[in-house]
Amino acid sequence: MKAIINISLKQGVLDPQGQAILNSLSNLGFNNCKNVRTGKQIILDFDSNEKGQVIKETKKMCETLLVNTVIENYDIEIVKEN
């Protein structure tokens, strides 16, 4: 089972990397974009197939280490492997 964690900056938190990307896109002639926000994705592979346990453990990992909850939001997607 996999847990996919998507992390993004909270609204109102400055995103200098996003601003740099926006400026570069504009310099390359891509002028239709108003705003760019960056984020990151973490993919965890678990041995367990118990969805509830995987969600619980992933949330604990996020709150303890993976996410700065003061300035970042996150959401978790659980994917069963075939």
Short mmCIF file of N, CA and C in Angstrom, two decimals:
data_model
loop_
_atom_site.label_atom_id
_atom_site.label_comp_id
_atom_site.label_asym_id
_atom_site.label_seq_id
_atom_site.Cartn_x
_atom_site.Cartn_y
_atom_site.Cartn_z
N MET A 1 0.85 -1.17 0.00
CA MET A 1 0.00 0.00 0.00
C MET A 1 0.90 1.24 0.00
N LYS A 2 0.47 2.27 -0.73
CA LYS A 2 1.24 3.51 -0.79
C LYS A 2 0.44 4.65 -0.19
N ALA A 3 1.14 5.56 0.45
CA ALA A 3 0.56 6.82 0.91
C ALA A 3 1.25 7.92 0.12
N ILE A 4 0.45 8.72 -0.57
CA ILE A 4 0.97 9.85 -1.33
C ILE A 4 0.58 11.12 -0.57
N ILE A 5 1.59 11.88 -0.17
CA ILE A 5 1.39 13.10 0.60
C ILE A 5 1.72 14.29 -0.29
N ASN A 6 0.74 15.15 -0.52
CA ASN A 6 0.95 16.38 -1.27
C ASN A 6 0.99 17.53 -0.28
N ILE A 7 2.08 18.30 -0.33
CA ILE A 7 2.33 19.37 0.62
C ILE A 7 2.38 20.69 -0.14
N SER A 8 1.66 21.69 0.37
CA SER A 8 1.68 23.01 -0.26
C SER A 8 1.71 24.09 0.82
N LEU A 9 2.19 25.26 0.42
CA LEU A 9 2.21 26.38 1.35
C LEU A 9 0.79 26.87 1.60
N LYS A 10 0.53 27.28 2.82
CA LYS A 10 -0.78 27.84 3.15
C LYS A 10 -0.97 29.16 2.41
N GLN A 11 -2.24 29.50 2.17
CA GLN A 11 -2.57 30.76 1.53
C GLN A 11 -2.02 31.90 2.36
N GLY A 12 -1.41 32.86 1.73
CA GLY A 12 -0.86 34.01 2.44
C GLY A 12 0.62 33.87 2.76
N VAL A 13 1.17 32.66 2.67
CA VAL A 13 2.59 32.45 2.90
C VAL A 13 3.31 32.74 1.58
N LEU A 14 4.32 33.59 1.64
CA LEU A 14 5.07 33.95 0.44
C LEU A 14 5.74 32.71 -0.16
N ASP A 15 5.75 32.67 -1.50
CA ASP A 15 6.35 31.55 -2.22
C ASP A 15 7.39 32.10 -3.20
N PRO A 16 8.62 32.39 -2.74
CA PRO A 16 9.63 32.97 -3.63
C PRO A 16 9.99 32.06 -4.82
N GLN A 17 9.97 30.75 -4.60
CA GLN A 17 10.26 29.83 -5.70
C GLN A 17 9.16 29.91 -6.76
N GLY A 18 7.93 29.98 -6.34
CA GLY A 18 6.81 30.13 -7.26
C GLY A 18 6.91 31.43 -8.04
N GLN A 19 7.30 32.51 -7.35
CA GLN A 19 7.46 33.81 -8.01
C GLN A 19 8.58 33.76 -9.05
N ALA A 20 9.68 33.09 -8.73
CA ALA A 20 10.79 32.95 -9.68
C ALA A 20 10.35 32.16 -10.91
N ILE A 21 9.57 31.12 -10.70
CA ILE A 21 9.05 30.34 -11.83
C ILE A 21 8.13 31.19 -12.69
N LEU A 22 7.25 31.95 -12.05
CA LEU A 22 6.34 32.83 -12.78
C LEU A 22 7.12 33.84 -13.63
N ASN A 23 8.16 34.44 -13.05
CA ASN A 23 8.98 35.40 -13.78
C ASN A 23 9.67 34.73 -14.97
N SER A 24 10.20 33.54 -14.78
CA SER A 24 10.87 32.82 -15.87
C SER A 24 9.89 32.46 -16.98
N LEU A 25 8.70 32.01 -16.60
CA LEU A 25 7.68 31.69 -17.60
C LEU A 25 7.34 32.93 -18.42
N SER A 26 7.19 34.05 -17.75
CA SER A 26 6.88 35.30 -18.43
C SER A 26 8.00 35.68 -19.39
N ASN A 27 9.24 35.54 -18.94
CA ASN A 27 10.39 35.86 -19.80
C ASN A 27 10.46 34.95 -21.02
N LEU A 28 9.91 33.76 -20.93
CA LEU A 28 9.90 32.82 -22.05
C LEU A 28 8.67 33.00 -22.95
N GLY A 29 7.83 33.99 -22.62
CA GLY A 29 6.69 34.29 -23.45
C GLY A 29 5.39 33.65 -23.00
N PHE A 30 5.41 32.95 -21.87
CA PHE A 30 4.19 32.36 -21.31
C PHE A 30 3.55 33.38 -20.38
N ASN A 31 2.73 34.26 -20.96
CA ASN A 31 2.20 35.39 -20.19
C ASN A 31 0.77 35.18 -19.70
N ASN A 32 0.21 34.02 -19.92
CA ASN A 32 -1.18 33.77 -19.55
C ASN A 32 -1.34 33.31 -18.11
N CYS A 33 -0.26 33.08 -17.40
CA CYS A 33 -0.31 32.58 -16.02
C CYS A 33 -0.26 33.76 -15.05
N LYS A 34 -1.18 33.78 -14.07
CA LYS A 34 -1.23 34.87 -13.09
C LYS A 34 -0.41 34.58 -11.84
N ASN A 35 -0.34 33.31 -11.45
CA ASN A 35 0.29 32.99 -10.18
C ASN A 35 0.84 31.57 -10.23
N VAL A 36 1.93 31.33 -9.52
CA VAL A 36 2.51 29.99 -9.41
C VAL A 36 2.77 29.72 -7.93
N ARG A 37 2.30 28.57 -7.46
CA ARG A 37 2.57 28.12 -6.10
C ARG A 37 3.28 26.78 -6.21
N THR A 38 4.33 26.60 -5.46
CA THR A 38 5.07 25.34 -5.49
C THR A 38 4.71 24.48 -4.30
N GLY A 39 5.08 23.23 -4.39
CA GLY A 39 4.83 22.30 -3.31
C GLY A 39 5.75 21.10 -3.45
N LYS A 40 5.45 20.07 -2.71
CA LYS A 40 6.25 18.85 -2.82
C LYS A 40 5.35 17.65 -2.60
N GLN A 41 5.85 16.50 -3.03
CA GLN A 41 5.11 15.26 -2.89
C GLN A 41 6.04 14.22 -2.28
N ILE A 42 5.52 13.50 -1.31
CA ILE A 42 6.26 12.41 -0.67
C ILE A 42 5.44 11.15 -0.85
N ILE A 43 6.08 10.08 -1.31
CA ILE A 43 5.40 8.80 -1.50
C ILE A 43 6.02 7.78 -0.57
N LEU A 44 5.18 7.20 0.27
CA LEU A 44 5.63 6.20 1.23
C LEU A 44 5.08 4.84 0.84
N ASP A 45 5.92 3.83 0.82
CA ASP A 45 5.48 2.45 0.57
C ASP A 45 5.39 1.73 1.92
N PHE A 46 4.24 1.13 2.17
CA PHE A 46 4.01 0.41 3.42
C PHE A 46 3.89 -1.09 3.16
N ASP A 47 4.31 -1.89 4.13
CA ASP A 47 4.12 -3.34 4.06
C ASP A 47 2.67 -3.70 4.38
N SER A 48 2.03 -2.88 5.19
CA SER A 48 0.67 -3.16 5.66
C SER A 48 -0.37 -2.90 4.57
N ASN A 49 -1.44 -3.69 4.59
CA ASN A 49 -2.58 -3.47 3.70
C ASN A 49 -3.79 -2.97 4.47
N GLU A 50 -3.60 -2.60 5.73
CA GLU A 50 -4.68 -2.09 6.57
C GLU A 50 -4.76 -0.58 6.41
N LYS A 51 -5.73 -0.12 5.63
CA LYS A 51 -5.84 1.29 5.25
C LYS A 51 -5.90 2.22 6.46
N GLY A 52 -6.68 1.88 7.44
CA GLY A 52 -6.81 2.72 8.64
C GLY A 52 -5.48 2.93 9.35
N GLN A 53 -4.73 1.87 9.48
CA GLN A 53 -3.43 1.94 10.14
C GLN A 53 -2.44 2.78 9.32
N VAL A 54 -2.47 2.61 8.00
CA VAL A 54 -1.57 3.37 7.12
C VAL A 54 -1.89 4.86 7.21
N ILE A 55 -3.17 5.21 7.20
CA ILE A 55 -3.56 6.62 7.32
C ILE A 55 -3.12 7.19 8.66
N LYS A 56 -3.37 6.46 9.72
CA LYS A 56 -3.01 6.91 11.07
C LYS A 56 -1.50 7.14 11.18
N GLU A 57 -0.72 6.19 10.69
CA GLU A 57 0.73 6.30 10.78
C GLU A 57 1.25 7.44 9.89
N THR A 58 0.67 7.60 8.71
CA THR A 58 1.10 8.66 7.80
C THR A 58 0.80 10.04 8.40
N LYS A 59 -0.38 10.20 9.00
CA LYS A 59 -0.72 11.47 9.65
C LYS A 59 0.27 11.80 10.76
N LYS A 60 0.62 10.78 11.54
CA LYS A 60 1.58 10.99 12.63
C LYS A 60 2.95 11.41 12.07
N MET A 61 3.37 10.78 10.97
CA MET A 61 4.64 11.15 10.33
C MET A 61 4.61 12.60 9.85
N CYS A 62 3.48 12.98 9.25
CA CYS A 62 3.33 14.35 8.75
C CYS A 62 3.41 15.36 9.88
N GLU A 63 2.66 15.11 10.93
CA GLU A 63 2.61 16.05 12.05
C GLU A 63 3.92 16.12 12.82
N THR A 64 4.69 15.03 12.80
CA THR A 64 5.92 14.97 13.58
C THR A 64 7.15 15.45 12.81
N LEU A 65 7.22 15.13 11.52
CA LEU A 65 8.46 15.39 10.79
C LEU A 65 8.26 15.97 9.39
N LEU A 66 7.36 15.43 8.63
CA LEU A 66 7.34 15.69 7.19
C LEU A 66 6.77 17.05 6.80
N VAL A 67 5.89 17.62 7.61
CA VAL A 67 5.19 18.86 7.25
C VAL A 67 5.39 19.90 8.35
N ASN A 68 5.67 21.12 7.93
CA ASN A 68 5.69 22.24 8.87
C ASN A 68 4.27 22.80 8.90
N THR A 69 3.49 22.34 9.85
CA THR A 69 2.06 22.66 9.88
C THR A 69 1.77 24.14 10.16
N VAL A 70 2.77 24.89 10.54
CA VAL A 70 2.57 26.33 10.75
C VAL A 70 2.38 27.03 9.41
N ILE A 71 3.13 26.60 8.38
CA ILE A 71 3.07 27.29 7.08
C ILE A 71 2.64 26.39 5.93
N GLU A 72 2.44 25.09 6.19
CA GLU A 72 2.11 24.17 5.10
C GLU A 72 0.82 23.40 5.38
N ASN A 73 0.10 23.11 4.29
CA ASN A 73 -1.05 22.20 4.32
C ASN A 73 -0.61 20.89 3.68
N TYR A 74 -1.33 19.83 4.01
CA TYR A 74 -1.04 18.56 3.35
C TYR A 74 -2.32 17.75 3.20
N ASP A 75 -2.31 16.87 2.20
CA ASP A 75 -3.38 15.89 2.10
C ASP A 75 -2.76 14.54 1.73
N ILE A 76 -3.46 13.52 2.13
CA ILE A 76 -2.94 12.15 1.99
C ILE A 76 -3.88 11.37 1.09
N GLU A 77 -3.29 10.66 0.13
CA GLU A 77 -4.03 9.75 -0.75
C GLU A 77 -3.46 8.35 -0.54
N ILE A 78 -4.32 7.39 -0.30
CA ILE A 78 -3.88 6.01 -0.12
C ILE A 78 -4.17 5.25 -1.41
N VAL A 79 -3.15 4.53 -1.88
CA VAL A 79 -3.27 3.79 -3.12
C VAL A 79 -2.92 2.34 -2.86
N LYS A 80 -3.83 1.44 -3.21
CA LYS A 80 -3.54 0.01 -3.11
C LYS A 80 -2.77 -0.42 -4.34
N GLU A 81 -1.72 -1.18 -4.12
CA GLU A 81 -0.92 -1.67 -5.24
C GLU A 81 -1.54 -2.96 -5.77
N ASN A 82 -1.42 -3.15 -7.06
CA ASN A 82 -1.98 -4.37 -7.69
C ASN A 82 -1.09 -5.56 -7.47
#
